Tab-separated table of C-alpha atoms in Angstrom:
chain	number	residue	atom	x	y	z
A	1140	UNK	CA	85.291	102.564	109.071
A	1141	UNK	CA	88.392	104.761	109.218
A	1142	UNK	CA	92.040	103.739	109.199
A	1143	UNK	CA	95.269	105.707	109.261
A	1144	UNK	CA	95.351	105.599	105.454
A	1145	UNK	CA	91.791	106.809	104.939
A	1146	UNK	CA	92.413	109.645	107.418
A	1147	UNK	CA	95.603	110.578	105.571
A	1148	UNK	CA	93.666	110.825	102.313
A	1149	UNK	CA	90.715	112.666	103.858
A	1150	UNK	CA	88.136	109.926	103.321
A	1151	UNK	CA	85.467	109.143	105.889
A	1152	UNK	CA	85.533	105.412	105.150
A	1153	UNK	CA	88.395	103.125	104.134
A	1154	UNK	CA	86.556	102.319	100.898
A	1155	UNK	CA	88.468	102.851	97.657
A	1156	UNK	CA	86.165	102.495	94.671
A	1157	UNK	CA	87.568	101.888	91.193
A	1158	UNK	CA	85.200	102.644	88.306
A	1159	UNK	CA	85.305	103.679	84.640
A	1160	UNK	CA	82.301	105.968	85.186
A	1161	UNK	CA	82.752	109.598	86.350
A	1162	UNK	CA	79.309	109.712	88.000
A	1163	UNK	CA	80.129	106.637	90.075
A	1164	UNK	CA	83.564	107.970	91.091
A	1165	UNK	CA	82.073	111.252	92.296
A	1166	UNK	CA	79.239	109.466	94.114
A	1167	UNK	CA	81.694	107.182	95.940
A	1168	UNK	CA	83.609	110.208	97.160
A	1169	UNK	CA	80.425	112.014	98.203
A	1170	UNK	CA	79.350	108.916	100.133
A	1171	UNK	CA	82.557	109.015	102.185
A	1172	UNK	CA	84.834	106.712	100.234
A	1173	UNK	CA	87.522	107.608	97.712
A	1174	UNK	CA	86.371	107.329	94.112
A	1175	UNK	CA	89.074	106.320	91.631
A	1176	UNK	CA	88.332	106.978	87.958
A	1177	UNK	CA	89.750	104.442	85.501
A	1178	UNK	CA	91.548	106.239	82.683
A	1179	UNK	CA	92.321	103.365	80.321
A	1180	UNK	CA	89.429	104.124	77.958
A	1181	UNK	CA	90.474	107.750	77.434
A	1182	UNK	CA	92.611	107.982	74.312
A	1183	UNK	CA	92.024	111.726	73.868
A	1184	UNK	CA	93.298	114.043	76.628
A	1185	UNK	CA	90.364	116.406	76.119
A	1186	UNK	CA	87.905	113.612	76.940
A	1187	UNK	CA	89.671	112.871	80.207
A	1188	UNK	CA	89.799	116.579	81.017
A	1189	UNK	CA	86.059	116.870	80.424
A	1190	UNK	CA	85.273	114.012	82.793
A	1191	UNK	CA	87.737	115.102	85.469
A	1192	UNK	CA	86.105	118.536	85.319
A	1193	UNK	CA	82.810	116.789	86.020
A	1194	UNK	CA	84.166	114.653	88.865
A	1195	UNK	CA	85.852	117.644	90.463
A	1196	UNK	CA	82.613	119.641	90.303
A	1197	UNK	CA	80.446	116.827	91.709
A	1198	UNK	CA	82.684	115.269	94.396
A	1199	UNK	CA	81.685	118.075	96.780
A	1200	UNK	CA	85.282	118.736	97.751
A	1201	UNK	CA	85.858	115.124	98.776
A	1202	UNK	CA	89.042	113.284	97.710
A	1203	UNK	CA	89.264	111.303	94.490
A	1204	UNK	CA	91.925	109.577	92.433
A	1205	UNK	CA	92.867	108.207	89.011
A	1206	UNK	CA	93.775	104.710	87.822
A	1207	UNK	CA	96.060	104.345	84.794
A	1208	UNK	CA	97.572	101.370	83.007
A	1209	UNK	CA	101.190	101.857	82.049
A	1210	UNK	CA	104.160	99.494	81.869
A	1211	UNK	CA	107.191	99.966	84.089
A	1212	UNK	CA	109.472	99.522	81.059
A	1213	UNK	CA	109.205	101.679	77.965
A	1214	UNK	CA	109.263	100.234	74.450
A	1215	UNK	CA	110.662	102.836	72.068
A	1216	UNK	CA	109.378	103.505	68.570
A	1217	UNK	CA	106.441	101.073	68.525
A	1218	UNK	CA	103.179	102.469	67.146
A	1219	UNK	CA	99.675	101.030	67.216
A	1220	UNK	CA	100.016	100.298	63.480
A	1221	UNK	CA	103.188	98.292	64.163
A	1222	UNK	CA	101.322	96.195	66.708
A	1223	UNK	CA	98.311	95.744	64.413
A	1224	UNK	CA	100.605	94.347	61.721
A	1225	UNK	CA	101.662	91.532	64.057
A	1226	UNK	CA	98.152	90.029	64.256
A	1227	UNK	CA	97.940	86.777	62.234
A	1228	UNK	CA	95.337	86.658	59.488
A	1229	UNK	CA	94.072	83.337	60.862
A	1230	UNK	CA	93.015	85.037	64.082
A	1231	UNK	CA	91.283	87.809	62.152
A	1232	UNK	CA	89.344	85.202	60.190
A	1233	UNK	CA	88.396	83.413	63.413
A	1234	UNK	CA	86.852	86.645	64.711
A	1235	UNK	CA	84.949	87.171	61.458
A	1236	UNK	CA	83.648	83.594	61.492
A	1237	UNK	CA	82.527	83.792	65.127
A	1238	UNK	CA	80.647	87.054	64.585
A	1239	UNK	CA	79.003	85.640	61.453
A	1240	UNK	CA	77.938	82.490	63.313
A	1241	UNK	CA	76.027	84.605	65.842
A	1242	UNK	CA	74.665	87.032	63.259
A	1243	UNK	CA	76.433	90.107	64.609
A	1244	UNK	CA	75.809	93.027	62.228
A	1245	UNK	CA	78.599	95.167	60.840
A	1246	UNK	CA	79.086	98.683	62.191
A	1247	UNK	CA	77.396	101.366	60.143
A	1248	UNK	CA	79.633	103.327	57.787
A	1249	UNK	CA	81.432	106.003	59.762
A	1250	UNK	CA	80.974	104.254	63.122
A	1251	UNK	CA	84.252	103.773	64.937
A	1252	UNK	CA	85.228	101.080	67.387
A	1253	UNK	CA	84.383	102.417	70.823
A	1254	UNK	CA	86.752	100.131	72.701
A	1255	UNK	CA	90.470	100.217	72.011
A	1256	UNK	CA	93.487	98.909	73.855
A	1257	UNK	CA	95.524	102.051	73.118
A	1258	UNK	CA	95.072	103.174	76.714
A	1259	UNK	CA	97.582	100.478	77.590
A	1260	UNK	CA	100.321	102.192	75.588
A	1261	UNK	CA	102.737	104.307	77.611
A	1262	UNK	CA	102.497	107.451	75.513
A	1263	UNK	CA	98.723	107.483	76.004
A	1264	UNK	CA	99.025	106.945	79.758
A	1265	UNK	CA	101.545	109.772	80.006
A	1266	UNK	CA	99.173	112.127	78.222
A	1267	UNK	CA	96.510	111.103	80.750
A	1268	UNK	CA	98.866	111.981	83.598
A	1269	UNK	CA	99.617	115.381	82.070
A	1270	UNK	CA	95.899	116.089	82.367
A	1271	UNK	CA	95.373	114.449	85.757
A	1272	UNK	CA	98.107	116.372	87.530
A	1273	UNK	CA	96.235	119.580	86.740
A	1274	UNK	CA	93.551	118.380	89.193
A	1275	UNK	CA	93.674	117.859	92.975
A	1276	UNK	CA	93.829	114.064	92.753
A	1277	UNK	CA	94.910	112.440	96.003
A	1278	UNK	CA	95.778	108.984	94.665
A	1279	UNK	CA	97.334	107.588	91.481
A	1280	UNK	CA	96.953	103.852	90.968
A	1281	UNK	CA	98.544	101.668	88.291
A	1282	UNK	CA	97.065	98.337	87.301
A	1283	UNK	CA	100.107	97.063	85.368
A	1284	UNK	CA	102.925	96.846	87.881
A	1285	UNK	CA	104.891	99.719	89.356
A	1286	UNK	CA	104.759	102.930	87.297
A	1287	UNK	CA	108.022	104.241	85.862
A	1288	UNK	CA	110.269	105.906	88.453
A	1289	UNK	CA	109.841	109.380	86.988
A	1290	UNK	CA	106.052	109.068	87.289
A	1291	UNK	CA	106.345	108.116	90.965
A	1292	UNK	CA	108.657	111.086	91.552
A	1293	UNK	CA	106.294	113.439	89.760
A	1294	UNK	CA	103.319	112.232	91.785
A	1295	UNK	CA	105.183	112.581	95.076
A	1296	UNK	CA	106.308	116.091	94.125
A	1297	UNK	CA	102.626	117.022	93.884
A	1298	UNK	CA	101.653	115.303	97.125
A	1299	UNK	CA	99.898	112.430	95.366
A	1300	UNK	CA	100.148	108.929	96.845
A	1301	UNK	CA	100.941	106.113	94.406
A	1302	UNK	CA	99.431	102.618	94.527
A	1303	UNK	CA	99.750	99.525	92.365
A	1304	UNK	CA	97.994	96.191	92.207
A	1305	UNK	CA	99.766	92.972	93.176
A	1306	UNK	CA	98.718	89.355	92.879
A	1307	UNK	CA	101.516	87.919	95.006
A	1308	UNK	CA	103.848	88.884	97.835
A	1309	UNK	CA	106.725	88.934	95.336
A	1310	UNK	CA	104.928	91.534	93.222
A	1311	UNK	CA	104.119	93.534	96.340
A	1312	UNK	CA	107.764	93.685	97.407
A	1313	UNK	CA	108.688	95.039	93.961
A	1314	UNK	CA	106.195	97.861	94.483
A	1315	UNK	CA	107.735	98.622	97.858
A	1316	UNK	CA	111.233	98.675	96.348
A	1317	UNK	CA	109.967	101.079	93.667
A	1318	UNK	CA	108.979	103.580	96.346
A	1319	UNK	CA	105.214	103.197	96.094
A	1320	UNK	CA	102.985	104.277	98.977
A	1321	UNK	CA	100.215	101.655	98.843
A	1322	UNK	CA	99.908	98.067	97.628
A	1323	UNK	CA	96.543	96.745	96.452
A	1324	UNK	CA	96.506	92.994	97.121
A	1325	UNK	CA	94.131	91.713	94.453
A	1326	UNK	CA	92.953	88.158	94.901
A	1327	UNK	CA	91.832	85.509	92.441
A	1328	UNK	CA	88.156	86.397	92.936
A	1329	UNK	CA	88.557	89.877	91.441
A	1330	UNK	CA	87.170	91.081	88.140
A	1331	UNK	CA	89.570	92.018	85.385
A	1332	UNK	CA	93.225	91.005	85.382
A	1333	UNK	CA	93.961	88.874	88.392
A	1334	UNK	CA	96.354	86.223	89.607
A	1335	UNK	CA	95.739	82.793	91.102
A	1336	UNK	CA	95.911	83.397	94.876
A	1337	UNK	CA	92.655	83.901	96.777
A	1338	UNK	CA	92.136	87.047	98.847
A	1339	UNK	CA	91.994	85.282	102.214
A	1340	UNK	CA	95.488	83.908	101.592
A	1341	UNK	CA	96.925	86.823	99.637
A	1342	UNK	CA	96.015	89.733	101.909
A	1343	UNK	CA	97.941	88.660	105.043
A	1344	UNK	CA	100.860	87.475	102.911
A	1345	UNK	CA	101.174	90.906	101.328
A	1346	UNK	CA	100.628	92.725	104.624
A	1347	UNK	CA	103.517	90.785	106.173
A	1348	UNK	CA	105.718	91.142	103.074
A	1349	UNK	CA	105.623	94.942	102.827
A	1350	UNK	CA	104.983	96.054	106.432
A	1351	UNK	CA	104.656	98.857	107.435
A	1352	UNK	CA	103.482	99.911	103.938
A	1353	UNK	CA	99.654	100.153	103.889
A	1354	UNK	CA	97.784	97.468	101.975
A	1355	UNK	CA	94.312	97.530	100.440
A	1356	UNK	CA	92.474	94.234	100.034
A	1357	UNK	CA	90.760	93.567	96.710
A	1358	UNK	CA	88.956	90.707	95.047
A	1359	UNK	CA	85.457	89.399	95.746
A	1360	UNK	CA	84.664	92.053	98.356
A	1361	UNK	CA	81.140	93.452	98.382
A	1362	UNK	CA	79.821	93.299	101.940
A	1363	UNK	CA	80.601	95.005	105.210
A	1364	UNK	CA	81.454	91.661	106.764
A	1365	UNK	CA	84.155	91.213	104.140
A	1366	UNK	CA	85.465	94.716	104.822
A	1367	UNK	CA	85.771	93.811	108.512
A	1368	UNK	CA	87.564	90.592	107.578
A	1369	UNK	CA	90.007	92.502	105.352
A	1370	UNK	CA	90.880	94.912	108.154
A	1371	UNK	CA	91.248	91.988	110.548
A	1372	UNK	CA	93.787	90.502	108.121
A	1373	UNK	CA	95.868	93.664	108.369
A	1374	UNK	CA	94.625	95.707	105.405
A	1375	UNK	CA	94.052	99.441	105.850
A	1376	UNK	CA	91.098	99.495	103.499
A	1377	UNK	CA	89.407	97.727	100.602
A	1378	UNK	CA	89.570	98.286	96.861
A	1379	UNK	CA	86.151	97.696	95.284
A	1380	UNK	CA	85.380	97.549	91.575
A	1381	UNK	CA	82.720	95.106	90.420
A	1382	UNK	CA	80.141	96.069	93.051
A	1383	UNK	CA	79.598	99.468	91.367
A	1384	UNK	CA	78.710	98.050	87.929
A	1385	UNK	CA	75.010	97.678	88.716
A	1386	UNK	CA	74.603	100.966	90.577
A	1387	UNK	CA	72.112	103.463	89.211
A	1388	UNK	CA	74.921	105.935	88.488
A	1389	UNK	CA	76.825	103.465	86.278
A	1390	UNK	CA	76.790	103.879	82.513
A	1391	UNK	CA	76.935	100.327	81.219
A	1392	UNK	CA	76.344	100.317	77.458
A	1393	UNK	CA	73.492	97.803	77.453
A	1394	UNK	CA	70.342	97.013	79.471
A	1395	UNK	CA	70.854	93.394	78.400
A	1396	UNK	CA	74.275	93.404	80.077
A	1397	UNK	CA	72.798	94.828	83.286
A	1398	UNK	CA	70.185	92.059	83.254
A	1399	UNK	CA	72.881	89.418	82.783
A	1400	UNK	CA	74.906	90.790	85.698
A	1401	UNK	CA	71.892	90.858	88.010
A	1402	UNK	CA	71.029	87.264	87.090
A	1403	UNK	CA	74.578	85.872	87.355
A	1404	UNK	CA	75.800	83.767	90.247
A	1405	UNK	CA	79.284	83.729	91.717
A	1406	UNK	CA	80.100	80.685	89.569
A	1407	UNK	CA	79.198	82.412	86.300
A	1408	UNK	CA	82.574	84.077	85.755
A	1409	UNK	CA	85.758	82.745	84.209
A	1410	UNK	CA	89.393	83.824	83.991
A	1411	UNK	CA	89.924	84.111	80.251
A	1412	UNK	CA	92.440	85.674	77.889
A	1413	UNK	CA	89.660	86.465	75.399
A	1414	UNK	CA	89.537	90.207	76.076
A	1415	UNK	CA	93.139	91.402	76.409
A	1416	UNK	CA	95.472	88.419	76.109
A	1417	UNK	CA	96.110	88.231	79.861
A	1418	UNK	CA	93.904	86.221	82.241
A	1419	UNK	CA	91.010	88.484	83.200
A	1420	UNK	CA	87.929	87.449	85.169
A	1421	UNK	CA	84.719	88.203	83.294
A	1422	UNK	CA	81.237	86.852	82.709
A	1423	UNK	CA	81.398	83.491	81.029
A	1424	UNK	CA	79.816	83.766	77.585
A	1425	UNK	CA	79.907	82.051	74.224
A	1426	UNK	CA	82.655	84.559	73.369
A	1427	UNK	CA	84.933	83.412	76.190
A	1428	UNK	CA	84.096	79.777	75.401
A	1429	UNK	CA	85.267	79.964	71.783
A	1430	UNK	CA	88.548	81.604	72.775
A	1431	UNK	CA	89.178	79.090	75.551
A	1432	UNK	CA	88.288	76.105	73.323
A	1433	UNK	CA	91.461	73.993	72.791
A	1434	UNK	CA	90.358	73.437	69.194
A	1435	UNK	CA	90.416	77.180	68.505
A	1436	UNK	CA	93.420	79.367	67.678
A	1437	UNK	CA	93.798	80.606	71.263
A	1438	UNK	CA	94.147	84.186	72.412
A	1439	UNK	CA	97.111	86.276	71.336
A	1440	UNK	CA	99.409	87.908	73.899
A	1441	UNK	CA	98.739	91.430	75.140
A	1442	UNK	CA	98.316	93.890	73.448
A	1443	UNK	CA	97.604	91.960	70.227
A	1444	UNK	CA	94.428	90.317	71.506
A	1445	UNK	CA	92.920	93.627	72.617
A	1446	UNK	CA	93.522	95.197	69.226
A	1447	UNK	CA	92.231	92.108	67.451
A	1448	UNK	CA	88.872	92.031	69.235
A	1449	UNK	CA	88.271	95.774	69.649
A	1450	UNK	CA	85.798	96.174	66.802
A	1451	UNK	CA	84.135	92.853	67.611
A	1452	UNK	CA	83.496	93.889	71.216
A	1453	UNK	CA	82.027	97.176	69.997
A	1454	UNK	CA	79.669	95.360	67.618
A	1455	UNK	CA	78.614	92.839	70.263
A	1456	UNK	CA	77.825	95.657	72.695
A	1457	UNK	CA	76.138	97.941	70.165
A	1458	UNK	CA	73.766	95.242	68.933
A	1459	UNK	CA	73.388	93.572	72.365
A	1460	UNK	CA	74.137	90.060	71.106
A	1461	UNK	CA	73.113	88.189	74.232
A	1462	UNK	CA	75.161	84.947	73.909
A	1463	UNK	CA	78.400	86.892	73.313
A	1464	UNK	CA	77.769	89.899	75.555
A	1465	UNK	CA	79.903	90.083	78.690
A	1466	UNK	CA	82.101	92.319	80.807
A	1467	UNK	CA	84.949	92.027	83.299
A	1468	UNK	CA	83.422	91.298	86.710
A	1469	UNK	CA	84.461	89.481	89.862
A	1470	UNK	CA	82.899	86.564	91.693
A	1471	UNK	CA	81.051	89.078	93.880
A	1472	UNK	CA	78.575	89.308	90.983
A	1473	UNK	CA	76.481	86.725	92.830
A	1474	UNK	CA	75.623	89.394	95.437
A	1475	UNK	CA	74.751	91.990	92.806
A	1476	UNK	CA	71.046	91.175	92.554
A	1477	UNK	CA	69.435	94.610	92.257
A	1478	UNK	CA	70.195	98.092	90.963
A	1479	UNK	CA	71.026	100.418	93.860
A	1480	UNK	CA	72.524	103.854	94.235
A	1481	UNK	CA	76.179	104.225	95.215
A	1482	UNK	CA	75.016	105.713	98.517
A	1483	UNK	CA	72.857	102.635	99.198
A	1484	UNK	CA	75.841	100.364	98.525
A	1485	UNK	CA	78.035	102.356	100.913
A	1486	UNK	CA	75.285	102.374	103.556
A	1487	UNK	CA	75.025	98.594	103.265
A	1488	UNK	CA	78.809	98.231	103.570
A	1489	UNK	CA	79.040	100.395	106.686
A	1490	UNK	CA	76.026	98.709	108.301
A	1491	UNK	CA	77.423	95.244	107.612
A	1492	UNK	CA	80.812	96.328	108.950
A	1493	UNK	CA	79.272	97.501	112.233
A	1494	UNK	CA	77.312	94.261	112.598
A	1495	UNK	CA	80.456	92.189	111.986
A	1496	UNK	CA	82.491	94.175	114.517
A	1497	UNK	CA	79.700	93.884	117.100
A	1498	UNK	CA	79.546	90.131	116.511
A	1499	UNK	CA	83.269	89.725	117.071
A	1500	UNK	CA	83.102	91.910	120.171
A	1501	UNK	CA	80.362	89.678	121.598
A	1502	UNK	CA	82.446	86.580	120.904
A	1503	UNK	CA	85.406	88.243	122.628
A	1504	UNK	CA	83.245	89.292	125.567
A	1505	UNK	CA	83.483	92.994	124.748
A	1506	UNK	CA	79.898	93.664	123.707
A	1507	UNK	CA	78.774	97.289	123.850
A	1508	UNK	CA	75.385	96.154	125.106
């Protein structure tokens, strides 16, 4: 399952695995893919350094990368406190009322919110990059458009390829114009922030729009047959995120959440602004329902919504409040029916890929048998 891009990056398979968990990132790389650690949750550089130390020690010399979230345009002089002050009191009261309705306990004195949106702020992302460039990362990906030009230049100076996600051919062309090396075409089916064009339509559109720039297909991919389809559409690999959430190496905060993921079908997700203020696919829960209810106040724009709900999300996760408990995840959740190791997932992907290729070869009269 190699392509020119995977060979260039030193990966055995054209599988690029995004994950917030260091153990999963290292395991993906050991299994022959390229693990990409999500950095958005690291607000302290020392925490990122600790986990990159771990990944570097456990990837067995295989390639790995980092995913950051930083805007292309810088907003000067705006602090987190400035943003907090913009949140309407009515929205704060709505959060308090919703948590009270479902009996969500308060955090104990001294407990801090474990989930913050500060990783979306440019100064935080730049501090992450200062740490990351001390390591032999092979790929830097940005989930919020093209990174600033100086970041692209810095990455290239260190031999690091730069990728960014795109939900349309127009977005993809902007990445190409910004000098990026790879475009990740993320379809509607994907978990997290995603656009409105399905992968089967989006992937060939992006491939044609930015040729000969390599494209990775993303969104709803979790089988070897889908990997084969993505390569047939012109992609040079696949970008996988949701499929790793129920692996044994993952560190999801709640056994209840794991159970909900394993029980969910592909129709049990929704694109909602409830988490960050931008449409993000996630498990449908009572929490997403109240924010999407037309009779409610509606979600605030990014980054206000993320700051507004940060403590609430922490409380819901800490106390495992089943009706409200969710996570970003793609429609591929319907195939995530058991806990497996990362290696088992990769083995299943490569086996399914070979079966799909053999099937097409038989149809084309080129069977190896």
